[in-house]
mmCIF file of C-alpha atoms in Angstrom:
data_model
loop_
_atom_site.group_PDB
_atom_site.id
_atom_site.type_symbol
_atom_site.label_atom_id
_atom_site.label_comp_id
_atom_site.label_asym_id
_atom_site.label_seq_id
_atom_site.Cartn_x
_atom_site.Cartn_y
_atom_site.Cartn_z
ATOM 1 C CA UNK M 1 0.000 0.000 0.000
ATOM 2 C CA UNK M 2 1.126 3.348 -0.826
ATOM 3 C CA UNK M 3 1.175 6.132 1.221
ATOM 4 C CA UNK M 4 -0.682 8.811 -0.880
ATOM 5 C CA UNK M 5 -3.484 5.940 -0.764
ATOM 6 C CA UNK M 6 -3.804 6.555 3.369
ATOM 7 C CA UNK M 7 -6.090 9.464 4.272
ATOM 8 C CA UNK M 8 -7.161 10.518 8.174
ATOM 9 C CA UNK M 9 -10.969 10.438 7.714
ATOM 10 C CA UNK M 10 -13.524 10.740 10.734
ATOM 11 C CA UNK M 11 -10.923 10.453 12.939
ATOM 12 C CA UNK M 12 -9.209 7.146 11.167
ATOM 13 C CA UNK M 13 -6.857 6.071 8.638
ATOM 14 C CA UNK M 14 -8.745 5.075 5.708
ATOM 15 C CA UNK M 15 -7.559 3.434 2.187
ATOM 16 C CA UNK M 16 -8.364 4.574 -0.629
ATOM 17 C CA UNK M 17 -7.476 3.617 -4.432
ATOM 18 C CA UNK M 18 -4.608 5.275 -5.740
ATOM 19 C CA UNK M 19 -6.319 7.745 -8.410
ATOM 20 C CA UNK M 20 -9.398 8.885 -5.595
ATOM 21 C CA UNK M 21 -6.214 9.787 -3.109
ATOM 22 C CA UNK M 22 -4.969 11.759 -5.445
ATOM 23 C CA UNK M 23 -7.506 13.937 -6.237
ATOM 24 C CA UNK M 24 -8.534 14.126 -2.364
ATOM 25 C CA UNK M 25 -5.149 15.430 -2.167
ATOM 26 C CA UNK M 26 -5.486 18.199 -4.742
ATOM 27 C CA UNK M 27 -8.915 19.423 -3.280
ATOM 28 C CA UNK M 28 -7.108 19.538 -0.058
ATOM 29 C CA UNK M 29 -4.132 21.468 -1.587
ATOM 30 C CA UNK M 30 -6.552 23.790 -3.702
ATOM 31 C CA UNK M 31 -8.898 24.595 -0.475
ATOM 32 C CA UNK M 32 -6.355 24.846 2.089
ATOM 33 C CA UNK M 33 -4.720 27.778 -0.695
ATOM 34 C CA UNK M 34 -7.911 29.360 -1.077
ATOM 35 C CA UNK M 35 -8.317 29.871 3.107
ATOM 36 C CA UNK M 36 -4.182 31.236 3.117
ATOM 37 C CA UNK M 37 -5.219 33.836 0.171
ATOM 38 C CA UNK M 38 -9.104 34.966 1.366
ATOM 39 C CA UNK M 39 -7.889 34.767 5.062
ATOM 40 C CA UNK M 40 -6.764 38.400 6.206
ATOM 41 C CA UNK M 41 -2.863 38.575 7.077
ATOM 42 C CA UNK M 42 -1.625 39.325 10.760
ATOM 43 C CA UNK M 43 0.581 42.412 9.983
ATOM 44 C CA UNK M 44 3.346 42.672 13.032
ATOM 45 C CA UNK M 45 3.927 46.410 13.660
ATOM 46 C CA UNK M 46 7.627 46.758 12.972
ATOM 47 C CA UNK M 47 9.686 48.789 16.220
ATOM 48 C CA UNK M 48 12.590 50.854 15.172
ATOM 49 C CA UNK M 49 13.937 50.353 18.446
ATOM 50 C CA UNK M 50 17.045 53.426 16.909
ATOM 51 C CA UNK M 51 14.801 55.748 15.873
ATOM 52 C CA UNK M 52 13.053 55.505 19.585
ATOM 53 C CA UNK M 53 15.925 55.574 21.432
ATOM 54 C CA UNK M 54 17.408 58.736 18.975
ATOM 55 C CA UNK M 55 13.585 60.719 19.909
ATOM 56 C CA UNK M 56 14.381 60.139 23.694
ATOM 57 C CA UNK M 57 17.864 60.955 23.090
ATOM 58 C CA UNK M 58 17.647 63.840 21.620
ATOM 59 C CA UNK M 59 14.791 65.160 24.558
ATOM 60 C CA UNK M 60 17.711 64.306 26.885
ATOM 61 C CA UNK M 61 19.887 66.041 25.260
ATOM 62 C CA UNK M 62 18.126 69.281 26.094
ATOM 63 C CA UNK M 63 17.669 68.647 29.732
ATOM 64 C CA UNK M 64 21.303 67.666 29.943
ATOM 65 C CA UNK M 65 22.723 71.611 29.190
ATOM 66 C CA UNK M 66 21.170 75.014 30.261
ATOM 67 C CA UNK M 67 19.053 77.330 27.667
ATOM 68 C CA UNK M 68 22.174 79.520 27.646
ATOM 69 C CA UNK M 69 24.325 76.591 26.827
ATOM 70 C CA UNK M 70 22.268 75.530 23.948
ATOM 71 C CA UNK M 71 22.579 78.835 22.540
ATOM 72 C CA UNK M 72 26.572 78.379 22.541
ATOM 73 C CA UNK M 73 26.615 75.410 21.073
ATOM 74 C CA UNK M 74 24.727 76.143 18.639
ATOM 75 C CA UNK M 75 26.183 79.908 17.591
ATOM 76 C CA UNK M 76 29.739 77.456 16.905
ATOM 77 C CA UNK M 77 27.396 75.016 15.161
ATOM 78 C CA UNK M 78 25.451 77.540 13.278
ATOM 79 C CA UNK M 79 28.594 80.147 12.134
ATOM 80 C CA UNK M 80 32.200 78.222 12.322
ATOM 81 C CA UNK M 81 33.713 77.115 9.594
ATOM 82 C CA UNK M 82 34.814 73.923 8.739
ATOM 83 C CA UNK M 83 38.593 74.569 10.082
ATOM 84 C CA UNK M 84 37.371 76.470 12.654
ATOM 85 C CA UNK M 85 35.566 73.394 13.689
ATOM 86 C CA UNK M 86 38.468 71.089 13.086
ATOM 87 C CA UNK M 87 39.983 73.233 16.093
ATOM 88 C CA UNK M 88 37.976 70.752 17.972
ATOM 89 C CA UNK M 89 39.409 67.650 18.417
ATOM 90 C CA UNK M 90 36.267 65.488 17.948
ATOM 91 C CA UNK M 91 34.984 67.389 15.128
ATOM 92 C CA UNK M 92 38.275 66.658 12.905
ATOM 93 C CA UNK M 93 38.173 65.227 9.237
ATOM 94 C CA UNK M 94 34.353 63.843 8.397
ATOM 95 C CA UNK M 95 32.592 65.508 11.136
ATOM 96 C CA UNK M 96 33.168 68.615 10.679
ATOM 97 C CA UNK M 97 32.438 68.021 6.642
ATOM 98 C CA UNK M 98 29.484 66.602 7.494
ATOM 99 C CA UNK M 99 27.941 69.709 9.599
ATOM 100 C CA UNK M 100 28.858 71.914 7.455
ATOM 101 C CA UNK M 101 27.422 70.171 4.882
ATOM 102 C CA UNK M 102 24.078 69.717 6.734
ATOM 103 C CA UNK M 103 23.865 73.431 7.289
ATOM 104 C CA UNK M 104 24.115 73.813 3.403
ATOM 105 C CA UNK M 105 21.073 71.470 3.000
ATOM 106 C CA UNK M 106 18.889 71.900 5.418
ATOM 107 C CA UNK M 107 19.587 75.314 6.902
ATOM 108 C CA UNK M 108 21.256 76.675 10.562
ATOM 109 C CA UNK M 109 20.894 73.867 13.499
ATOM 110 C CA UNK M 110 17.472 74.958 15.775
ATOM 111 C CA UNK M 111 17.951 72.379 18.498
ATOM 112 C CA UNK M 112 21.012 70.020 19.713
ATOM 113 C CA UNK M 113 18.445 67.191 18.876
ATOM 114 C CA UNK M 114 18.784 68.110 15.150
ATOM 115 C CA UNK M 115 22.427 67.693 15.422
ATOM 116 C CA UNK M 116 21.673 63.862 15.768
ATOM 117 C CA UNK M 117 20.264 63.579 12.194
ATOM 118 C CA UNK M 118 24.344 64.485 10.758
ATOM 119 C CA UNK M 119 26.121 61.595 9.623
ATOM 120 C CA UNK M 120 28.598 59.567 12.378
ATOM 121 C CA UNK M 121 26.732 61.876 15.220
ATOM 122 C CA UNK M 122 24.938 59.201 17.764
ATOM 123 C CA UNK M 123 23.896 60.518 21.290
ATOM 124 C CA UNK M 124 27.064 59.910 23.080
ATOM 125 C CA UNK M 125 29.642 61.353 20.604
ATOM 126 C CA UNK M 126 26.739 64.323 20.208
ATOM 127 C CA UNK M 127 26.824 64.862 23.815
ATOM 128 C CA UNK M 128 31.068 64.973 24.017
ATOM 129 C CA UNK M 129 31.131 67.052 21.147
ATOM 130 C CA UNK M 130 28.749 69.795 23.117
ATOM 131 C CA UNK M 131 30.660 69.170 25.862
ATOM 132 C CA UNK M 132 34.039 69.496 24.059
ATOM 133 C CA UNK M 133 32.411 73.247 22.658
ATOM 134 C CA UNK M 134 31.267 74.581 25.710
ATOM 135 C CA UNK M 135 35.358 73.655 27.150
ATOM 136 C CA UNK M 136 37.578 73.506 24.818
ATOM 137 C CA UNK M 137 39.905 71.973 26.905
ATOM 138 C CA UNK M 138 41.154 69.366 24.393
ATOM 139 C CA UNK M 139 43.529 71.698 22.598
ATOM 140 C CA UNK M 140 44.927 73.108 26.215
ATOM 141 C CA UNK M 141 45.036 69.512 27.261
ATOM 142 C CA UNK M 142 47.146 68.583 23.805
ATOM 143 C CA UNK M 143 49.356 71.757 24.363
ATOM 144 C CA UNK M 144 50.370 70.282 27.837
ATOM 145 C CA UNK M 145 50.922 67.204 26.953
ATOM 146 C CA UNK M 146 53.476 68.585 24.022
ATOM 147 C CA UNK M 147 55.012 70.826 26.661
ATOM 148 C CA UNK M 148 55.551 67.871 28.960
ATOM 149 C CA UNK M 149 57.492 65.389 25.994
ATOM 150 C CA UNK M 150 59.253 68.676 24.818
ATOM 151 C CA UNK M 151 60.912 69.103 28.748
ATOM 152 C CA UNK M 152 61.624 65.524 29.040
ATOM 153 C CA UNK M 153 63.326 65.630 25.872
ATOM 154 C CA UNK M 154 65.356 69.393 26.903
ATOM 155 C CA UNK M 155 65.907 68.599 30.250
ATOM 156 C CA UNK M 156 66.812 65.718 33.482
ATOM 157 C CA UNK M 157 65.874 65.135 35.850
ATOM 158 C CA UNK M 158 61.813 65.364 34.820
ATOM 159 C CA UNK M 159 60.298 68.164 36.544
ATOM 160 C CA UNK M 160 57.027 69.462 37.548
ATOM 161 C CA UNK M 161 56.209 72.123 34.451
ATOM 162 C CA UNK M 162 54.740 74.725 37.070
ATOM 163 C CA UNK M 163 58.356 74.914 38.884
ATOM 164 C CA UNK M 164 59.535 75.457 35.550
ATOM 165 C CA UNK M 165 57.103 78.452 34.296
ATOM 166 C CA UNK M 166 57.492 80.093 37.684
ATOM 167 C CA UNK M 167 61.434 79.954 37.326
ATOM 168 C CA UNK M 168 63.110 84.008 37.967
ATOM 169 C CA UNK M 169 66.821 83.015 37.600
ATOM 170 C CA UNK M 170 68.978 80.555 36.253
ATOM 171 C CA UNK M 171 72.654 80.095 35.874
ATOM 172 C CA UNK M 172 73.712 78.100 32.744
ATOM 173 C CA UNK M 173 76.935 76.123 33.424
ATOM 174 C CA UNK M 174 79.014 74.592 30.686
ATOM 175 C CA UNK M 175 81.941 72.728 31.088
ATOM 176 C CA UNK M 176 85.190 71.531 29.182
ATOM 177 C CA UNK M 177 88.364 69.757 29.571
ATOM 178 C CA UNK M 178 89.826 72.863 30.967
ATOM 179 C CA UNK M 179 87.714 75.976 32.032
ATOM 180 C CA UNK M 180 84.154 76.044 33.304
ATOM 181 C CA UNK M 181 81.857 78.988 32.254
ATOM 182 C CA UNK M 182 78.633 80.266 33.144
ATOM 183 C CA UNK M 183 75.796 82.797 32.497
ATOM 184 C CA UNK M 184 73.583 84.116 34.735
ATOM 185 C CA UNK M 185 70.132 85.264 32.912
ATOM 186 C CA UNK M 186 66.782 86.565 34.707
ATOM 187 C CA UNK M 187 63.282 85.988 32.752
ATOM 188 C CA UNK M 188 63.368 89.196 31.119
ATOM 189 C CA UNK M 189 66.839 86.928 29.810
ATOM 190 C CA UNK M 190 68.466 90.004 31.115
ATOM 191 C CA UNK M 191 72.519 88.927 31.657
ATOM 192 C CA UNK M 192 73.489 89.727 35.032
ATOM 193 C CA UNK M 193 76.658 87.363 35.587
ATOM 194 C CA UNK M 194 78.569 86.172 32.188
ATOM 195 C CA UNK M 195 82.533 84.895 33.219
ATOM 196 C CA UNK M 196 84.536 81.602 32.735
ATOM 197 C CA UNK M 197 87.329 80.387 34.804
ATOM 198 C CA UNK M 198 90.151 77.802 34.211
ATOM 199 C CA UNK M 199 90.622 74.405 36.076
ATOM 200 C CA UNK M 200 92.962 72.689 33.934
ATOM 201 C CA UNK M 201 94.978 70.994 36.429
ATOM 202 C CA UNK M 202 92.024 68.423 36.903
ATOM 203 C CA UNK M 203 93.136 66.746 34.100
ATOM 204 C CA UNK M 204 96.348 66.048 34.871
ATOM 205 C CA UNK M 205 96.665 63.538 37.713
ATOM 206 C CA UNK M 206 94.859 60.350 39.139
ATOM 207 C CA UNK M 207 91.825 61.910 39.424
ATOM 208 C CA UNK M 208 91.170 62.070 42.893
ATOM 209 C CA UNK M 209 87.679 62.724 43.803
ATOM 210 C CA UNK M 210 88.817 64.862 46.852
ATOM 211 C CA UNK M 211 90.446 67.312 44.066
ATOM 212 C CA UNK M 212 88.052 68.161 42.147
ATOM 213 C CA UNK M 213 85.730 68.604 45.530
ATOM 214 C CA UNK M 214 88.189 71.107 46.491
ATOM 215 C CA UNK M 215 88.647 72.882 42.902
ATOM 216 C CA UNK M 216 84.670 72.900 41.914
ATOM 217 C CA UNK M 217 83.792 74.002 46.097
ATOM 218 C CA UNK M 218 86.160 76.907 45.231
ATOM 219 C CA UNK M 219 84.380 77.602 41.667
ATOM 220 C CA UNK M 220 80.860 77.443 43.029
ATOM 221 C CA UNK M 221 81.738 80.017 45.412
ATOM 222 C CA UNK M 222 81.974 82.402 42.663
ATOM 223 C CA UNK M 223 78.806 81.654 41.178
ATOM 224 C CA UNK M 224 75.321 83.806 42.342
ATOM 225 C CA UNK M 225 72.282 82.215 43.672
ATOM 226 C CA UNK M 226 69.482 81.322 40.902
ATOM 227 C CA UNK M 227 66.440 79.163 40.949
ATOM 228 C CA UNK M 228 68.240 76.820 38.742
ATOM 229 C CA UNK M 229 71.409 75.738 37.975
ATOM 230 C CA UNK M 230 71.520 74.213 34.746
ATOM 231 C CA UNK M 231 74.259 71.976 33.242
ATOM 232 C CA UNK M 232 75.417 70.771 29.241
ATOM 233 C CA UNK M 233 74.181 67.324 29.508
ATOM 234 C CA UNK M 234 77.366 64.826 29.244
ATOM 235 C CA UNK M 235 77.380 63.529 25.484
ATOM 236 C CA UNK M 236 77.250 59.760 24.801
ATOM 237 C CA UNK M 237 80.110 57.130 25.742
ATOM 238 C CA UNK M 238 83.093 57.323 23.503
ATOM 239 C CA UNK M 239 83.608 54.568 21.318
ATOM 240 C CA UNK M 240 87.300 55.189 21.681
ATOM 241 C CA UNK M 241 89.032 53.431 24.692
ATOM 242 C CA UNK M 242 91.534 56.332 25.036
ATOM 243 C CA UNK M 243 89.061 59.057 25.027
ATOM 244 C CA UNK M 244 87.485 57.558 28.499
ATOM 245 C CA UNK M 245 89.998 60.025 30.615
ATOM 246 C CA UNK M 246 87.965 62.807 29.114
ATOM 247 C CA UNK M 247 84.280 61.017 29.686
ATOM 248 C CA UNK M 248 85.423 60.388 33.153
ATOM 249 C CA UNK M 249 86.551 64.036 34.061
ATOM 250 C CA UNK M 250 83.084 65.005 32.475
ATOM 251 C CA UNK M 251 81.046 62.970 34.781
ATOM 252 C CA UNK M 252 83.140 63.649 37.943
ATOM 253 C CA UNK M 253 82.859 67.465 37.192
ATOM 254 C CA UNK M 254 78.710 66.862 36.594
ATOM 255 C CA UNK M 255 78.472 64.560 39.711
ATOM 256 C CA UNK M 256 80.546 67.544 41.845
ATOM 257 C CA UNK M 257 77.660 70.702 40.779
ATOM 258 C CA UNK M 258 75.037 67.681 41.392
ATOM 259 C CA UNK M 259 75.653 67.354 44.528
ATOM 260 C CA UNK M 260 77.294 70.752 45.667
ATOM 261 C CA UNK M 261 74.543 73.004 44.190
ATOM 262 C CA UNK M 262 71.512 70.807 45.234
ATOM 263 C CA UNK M 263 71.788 72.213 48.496
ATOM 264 C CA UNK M 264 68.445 71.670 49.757
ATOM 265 C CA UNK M 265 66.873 68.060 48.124
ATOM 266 C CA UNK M 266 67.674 66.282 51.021
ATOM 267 C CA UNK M 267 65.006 68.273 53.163
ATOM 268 C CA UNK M 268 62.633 68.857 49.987
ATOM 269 C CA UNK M 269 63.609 66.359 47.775
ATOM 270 C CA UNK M 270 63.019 69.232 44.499
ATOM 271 C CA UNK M 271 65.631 69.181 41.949
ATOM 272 C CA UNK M 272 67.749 72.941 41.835
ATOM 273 C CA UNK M 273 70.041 71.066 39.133
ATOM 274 C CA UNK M 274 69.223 70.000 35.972
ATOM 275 C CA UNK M 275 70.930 68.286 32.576
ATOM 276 C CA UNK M 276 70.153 70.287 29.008
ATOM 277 C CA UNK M 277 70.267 68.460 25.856
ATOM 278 C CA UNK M 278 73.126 69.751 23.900
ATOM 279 C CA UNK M 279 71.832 69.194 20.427
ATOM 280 C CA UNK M 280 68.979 70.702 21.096
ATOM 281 C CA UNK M 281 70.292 74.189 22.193
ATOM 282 C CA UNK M 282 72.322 73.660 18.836
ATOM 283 C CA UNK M 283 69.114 73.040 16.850
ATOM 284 C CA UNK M 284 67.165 76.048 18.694
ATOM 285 C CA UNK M 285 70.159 78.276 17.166
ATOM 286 C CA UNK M 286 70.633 76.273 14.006
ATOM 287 C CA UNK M 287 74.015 75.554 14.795
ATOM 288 C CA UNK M 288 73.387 71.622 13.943
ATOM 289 C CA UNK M 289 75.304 70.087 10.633
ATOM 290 C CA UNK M 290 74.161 66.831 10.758
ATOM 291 C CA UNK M 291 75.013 65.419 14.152
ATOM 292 C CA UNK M 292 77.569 67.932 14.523
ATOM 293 C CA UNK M 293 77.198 71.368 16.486
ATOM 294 C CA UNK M 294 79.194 74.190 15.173
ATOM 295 C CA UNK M 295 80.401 76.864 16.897
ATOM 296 C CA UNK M 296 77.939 79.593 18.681
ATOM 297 C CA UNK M 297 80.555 82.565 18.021
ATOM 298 C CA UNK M 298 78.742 84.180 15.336
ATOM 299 C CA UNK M 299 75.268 84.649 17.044
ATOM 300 C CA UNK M 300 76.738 85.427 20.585
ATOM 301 C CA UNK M 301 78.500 88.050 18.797
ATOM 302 C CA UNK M 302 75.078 89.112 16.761
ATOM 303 C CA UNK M 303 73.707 89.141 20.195
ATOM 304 C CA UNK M 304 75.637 91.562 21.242
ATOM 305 C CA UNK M 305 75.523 93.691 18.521
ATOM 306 C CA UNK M 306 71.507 93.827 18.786
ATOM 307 C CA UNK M 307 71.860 94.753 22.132
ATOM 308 C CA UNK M 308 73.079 98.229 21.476
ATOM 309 C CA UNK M 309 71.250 98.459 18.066
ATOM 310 C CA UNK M 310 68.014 97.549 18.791
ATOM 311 C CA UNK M 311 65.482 99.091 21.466
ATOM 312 C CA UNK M 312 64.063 95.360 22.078
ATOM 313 C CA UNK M 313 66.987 92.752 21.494
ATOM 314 C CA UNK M 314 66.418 89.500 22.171
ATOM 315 C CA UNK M 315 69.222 89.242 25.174
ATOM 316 C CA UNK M 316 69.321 92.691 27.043
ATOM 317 C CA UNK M 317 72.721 93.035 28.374
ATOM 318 C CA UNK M 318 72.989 96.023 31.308
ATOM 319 C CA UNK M 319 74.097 99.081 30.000
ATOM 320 C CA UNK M 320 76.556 98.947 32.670
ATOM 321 C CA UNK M 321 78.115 95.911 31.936
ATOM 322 C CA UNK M 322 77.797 95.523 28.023
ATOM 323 C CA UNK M 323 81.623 97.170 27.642
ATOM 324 C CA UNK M 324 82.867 94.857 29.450
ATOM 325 C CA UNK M 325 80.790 91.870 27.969
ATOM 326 C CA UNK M 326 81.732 92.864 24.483
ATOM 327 C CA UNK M 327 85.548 93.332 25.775
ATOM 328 C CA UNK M 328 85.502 89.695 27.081
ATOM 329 C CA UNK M 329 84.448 88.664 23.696
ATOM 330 C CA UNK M 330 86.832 90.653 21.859
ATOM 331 C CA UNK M 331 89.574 89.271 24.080
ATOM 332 C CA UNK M 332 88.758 85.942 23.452
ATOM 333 C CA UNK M 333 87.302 85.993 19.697
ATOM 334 C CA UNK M 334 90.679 84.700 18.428
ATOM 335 C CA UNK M 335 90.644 81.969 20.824
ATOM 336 C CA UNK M 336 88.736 78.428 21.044
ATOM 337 C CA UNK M 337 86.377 79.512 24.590
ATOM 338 C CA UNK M 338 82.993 77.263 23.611
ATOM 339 C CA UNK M 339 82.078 76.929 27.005
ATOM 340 C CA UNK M 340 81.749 81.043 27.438
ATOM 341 C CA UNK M 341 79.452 80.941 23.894
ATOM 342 C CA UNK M 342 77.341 77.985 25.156
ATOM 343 C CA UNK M 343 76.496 79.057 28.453
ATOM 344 C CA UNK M 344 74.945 81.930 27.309
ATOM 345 C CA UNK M 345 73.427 80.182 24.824
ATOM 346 C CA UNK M 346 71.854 77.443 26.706
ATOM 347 C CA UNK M 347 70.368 80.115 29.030
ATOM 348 C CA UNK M 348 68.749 81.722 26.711
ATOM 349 C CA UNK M 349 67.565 78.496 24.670
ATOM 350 C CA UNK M 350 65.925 77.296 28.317
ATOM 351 C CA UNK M 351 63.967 79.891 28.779
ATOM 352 C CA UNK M 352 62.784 79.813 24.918
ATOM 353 C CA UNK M 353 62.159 75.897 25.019
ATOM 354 C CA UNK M 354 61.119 75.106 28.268
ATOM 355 C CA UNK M 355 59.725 78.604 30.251
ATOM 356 C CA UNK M 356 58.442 80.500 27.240
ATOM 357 C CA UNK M 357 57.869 77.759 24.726
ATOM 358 C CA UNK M 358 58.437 79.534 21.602
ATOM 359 C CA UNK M 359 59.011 76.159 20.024
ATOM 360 C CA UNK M 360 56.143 73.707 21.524
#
């Protein structure tokens, strides 16, 4: 018996001939499509569950800022420009395009709701982006952080920046294999102290640590009281073994103003001493050839010139003293004295770099 020829009738399986199932079968099939097609459908109402949450969104977003608010995020909204919006960080490359844009279509922004209906703007980067308008704190947040790499870069040990911008003196020490020179510079970078001194007997001997105690105690003495005493950062290792004598007398000489001019970080524990990068007071002056630094002659001597030429130079030397500034130099133009050209360099590239921030 086939299975087409089994039908459920009355409640039991009945047999029927093969030809009489089959056309049971299509009466079935052609009645049961008649009831699917007559029958009215069950429509399911469809939920856009985004567009509800974007309605209630955007009705939060009104209670979330002040009438007076609104009306400043909007004026940017309504009149800035699409660079002036880049200034924002969260409105940079497509968002911004994409306001703009908006406003060309469909006219100025009434409501921060409406902002919601720009491309890439869902309620939480719509609410950071008012928030980011009302404080534009991003770009002062970016500018710190640029300040912060920028000193650890110039200067060791790291420092808090506020020490740094509050700074009224320094005195910029450079050393060599025989003299030590320094500058003293106020913020106005007004020179009050400019002098070297020679200490070439440190390099001839064993290199006793009580010797050059006793011969950078007696050169300290000389030197005035600043906020900051700041030293040429020691250049890398030397590859050559018979060079170390000289890496070794410029470590001693850096430990010695360590420790002698930090007078007081044992009872605060705040750094008076730090380490400049050399290279970059050469780059600040262009004075860099590839990894090379030239000589600083030439614009210590401009310097000086300016300061009698010009009623704002960019160093003011005293009146008083600029004869006998320009003497020194004349005295000692002929002769190799880097250390006296750096140190007045480096002062002057510190508070550029890391008080002023000419260069951030």
């Amino acid at each position: 018996m086939t299975v087409p020829s089994l039908l459920l009738a009355g409640g039991r399986w009945r047999c029927f001939p093969l030809p009489l199932a089959s056309s049971l079968f299509r009466a079935l099939h052609n009645s049961c499509c008649r009831k699917e097609s007559t029958a009215p459908k069950k429509i399911i109402p469809h939920i856009d569950f985004s567009d509800e949450t974007a309605k209630e969104s955007g009705k939060t977003l009104d209670k979330l800022f002040s009438s007076e608010q609104q009306a400043s995020i909007l004026h940017v909204l309504n009149t800035a420009s699409n660079k002036e919006l880049e200034a924002f960080k969260l409105l940079r490359g497509k968002k911004s395009f994409n306001i703009v844009e908006h406003r060309k279509k469909f006219g100025p922004f009434q409501n921060l709701e409406s902002l919601m209906n720009v491309p890439l703007f869902q309620y939480k980067i719509t609410i950071q982006v008012c928030n980011s308008i009302l404080n534009p704190e991003t770009g002062g947040k970016k500018k710190k952080l640029q300040e912060s790499r920028l000193l650890r870069k110039l200067i060791k040990p790291e420092i808090g920046r506020e020490r740094v911008k509050a700074v009224n003196s320094i005195v910029s020490i450079v050393s060599g294999t025989r003299r030590i020179a320094w500058a003293h510079l106020d913020r106005k970078l007004a020179v009050l102290d400019w002098q070297q001194t020679e200490y070439c007997q440190l390099m001839k001997g064993s290199y006793l640590s009580s010797v050059y105690l006793e011969e950078i105690s007696s050169i300290i003495s000389k030197m005035p009281k600043a906020d900051f005493y700041v030293l040429e950062k020691a250049g890398p290792s030397f590859q050559n073994p018979s060079l170390f004598p000289v890496l070794l007398h410029f470590h001693m000489t850096e430990a010695m103003l360590y420790a002698l001019l930090n007078t007081t970080f044992a009872q605060d524990g705040h750094h008076q001493v730090l380490s400049m990068n050399r290279n970059a007071v050469g780059k600040h002056f262009e004075l860099m050839i590839g990894d090379t630094r030239t000589s600083g002659k030439e614009v210590v001597k401009q310097l000086l010139s300016e300061s009698v030429l010009k009623d704002e130079p960019r160093v003011f030397f005293p009146p008083e003293k600029i004869v006998r500034y320009r003497q020194m130099f004349s005295s000692t133009e002929h002769n190799r004295v880097e250390e006296l050209y750096d140190s007045l360099l480096q002062a002057i590239a510190f508070y550029e770099l890391a008080v002023f921030n000419t260069e951030s």
